[in-house]
Amino acid sequence: AYRGAELEHLLVPLLETKFGRGTVKHLAGPTERGADLLIATKSADGSEHRTAIQVKMYDGELNDAHVLQQLREAHKHHQV
């Protein structure tokens, strides 16, 4: 089994195969501002879109409002 930080590092190249090299930024740590990973893509019209990912490793049902708070913080600080 992987720990959270190990899984985050594994997800970067995986997501880059889908979205392109250099599109995924690993932000984890105390200054992540709600996003472990940040994906920046451009649409056909040239506008940029950002997606924040908060990596969690749980088994079973997750009922934790802290995760939603982290994503709200990512929305505010990373313009996702």
Tab-separated table of C-alpha atoms in Angstrom:
chain	number	residue	atom	x	y	z
A	1	ALA	CA	0.000	0.000	0.000
A	2	TYR	CA	1.106	3.537	-0.706
A	3	ARG	CA	1.093	6.446	1.676
A	4	GLY	CA	-0.614	9.665	0.578
A	5	ALA	CA	2.531	11.493	-0.575
A	6	GLU	CA	3.731	8.452	-2.534
A	7	LEU	CA	0.397	8.199	-4.313
A	8	GLU	CA	0.490	11.909	-5.190
A	9	HIS	CA	3.871	11.469	-6.890
A	10	LEU	CA	2.575	8.460	-8.827
A	11	LEU	CA	-0.468	10.379	-10.033
A	12	VAL	CA	1.557	13.173	-11.694
A	13	PRO	CA	2.934	11.123	-14.625
A	14	LEU	CA	-0.340	9.235	-14.907
A	15	LEU	CA	-2.336	12.451	-15.273
A	16	GLU	CA	0.289	13.907	-17.625
A	17	THR	CA	-0.339	11.019	-20.031
A	18	LYS	CA	-3.953	12.221	-20.221
A	19	PHE	CA	-3.491	16.001	-20.135
A	20	GLY	CA	0.040	16.511	-21.467
A	21	ARG	CA	3.503	16.916	-20.054
A	22	GLY	CA	3.852	19.920	-17.771
A	23	THR	CA	0.113	20.334	-17.212
A	24	VAL	CA	0.159	18.790	-13.719
A	25	LYS	CA	1.760	20.588	-10.783
A	26	HIS	CA	2.366	18.822	-7.464
A	27	LEU	CA	1.568	21.264	-4.637
A	28	ALA	CA	1.313	18.981	-1.624
A	29	GLY	CA	2.640	20.056	1.723
A	30	PRO	CA	1.811	22.718	4.285
A	31	THR	CA	1.465	25.432	1.608
A	32	GLU	CA	-0.766	23.485	-0.803
A	33	ARG	CA	-3.721	25.824	-0.236
A	34	GLY	CA	-6.269	23.028	-0.638
A	35	ALA	CA	-4.858	21.225	-3.694
A	36	ASP	CA	-2.378	18.364	-3.774
A	37	LEU	CA	-2.331	18.482	-7.573
A	38	LEU	CA	-3.252	21.283	-9.950
A	39	ILE	CA	-4.004	20.586	-13.616
A	40	ALA	CA	-3.900	23.445	-16.138
A	41	THR	CA	-5.408	22.813	-19.569
A	42	LYS	CA	-6.514	24.955	-22.498
A	43	SER	CA	-9.739	24.552	-24.401
A	44	ALA	CA	-10.074	24.806	-28.178
A	45	ASP	CA	-10.785	28.548	-27.894
A	46	GLY	CA	-7.543	29.089	-25.947
A	47	SER	CA	-9.084	29.730	-22.534
A	48	GLU	CA	-7.274	28.152	-19.581
A	49	HIS	CA	-8.995	25.828	-17.130
A	50	ARG	CA	-7.613	24.669	-13.786
A	51	THR	CA	-8.626	21.593	-11.867
A	52	ALA	CA	-7.647	20.974	-8.249
A	53	ILE	CA	-7.220	17.446	-6.919
A	54	GLN	CA	-7.084	16.610	-3.236
A	55	VAL	CA	-5.627	13.092	-2.871
A	56	LYS	CA	-7.070	10.973	-0.074
A	57	MET	CA	-6.598	7.309	0.748
A	58	TYR	CA	-9.636	5.858	2.440
A	59	ASP	CA	-11.294	2.490	2.424
A	60	GLY	CA	-15.041	2.519	2.698
A	61	GLU	CA	-17.323	5.505	3.038
A	62	LEU	CA	-15.814	8.941	3.542
A	63	ASN	CA	-17.810	11.392	5.622
A	64	ASP	CA	-15.321	14.192	6.258
A	65	ALA	CA	-16.263	17.848	5.715
A	66	HIS	CA	-12.547	18.772	5.904
A	67	VAL	CA	-12.066	17.497	2.344
A	68	LEU	CA	-14.741	19.883	1.076
A	69	GLN	CA	-13.138	22.738	2.994
A	70	GLN	CA	-9.796	21.966	1.332
A	71	LEU	CA	-11.428	22.103	-2.107
A	72	ARG	CA	-13.113	25.402	-1.235
A	73	GLU	CA	-9.691	26.762	-0.280
A	74	ALA	CA	-8.252	25.517	-3.585
A	75	HIS	CA	-11.086	27.240	-5.448
A	76	LYS	CA	-10.274	30.512	-3.713
A	77	HIS	CA	-6.459	30.425	-3.941
A	78	HIS	CA	-5.857	28.618	-7.241
A	79	GLN	CA	-8.812	29.969	-9.261
A	80	VAL	CA	-10.114	26.488	-10.073
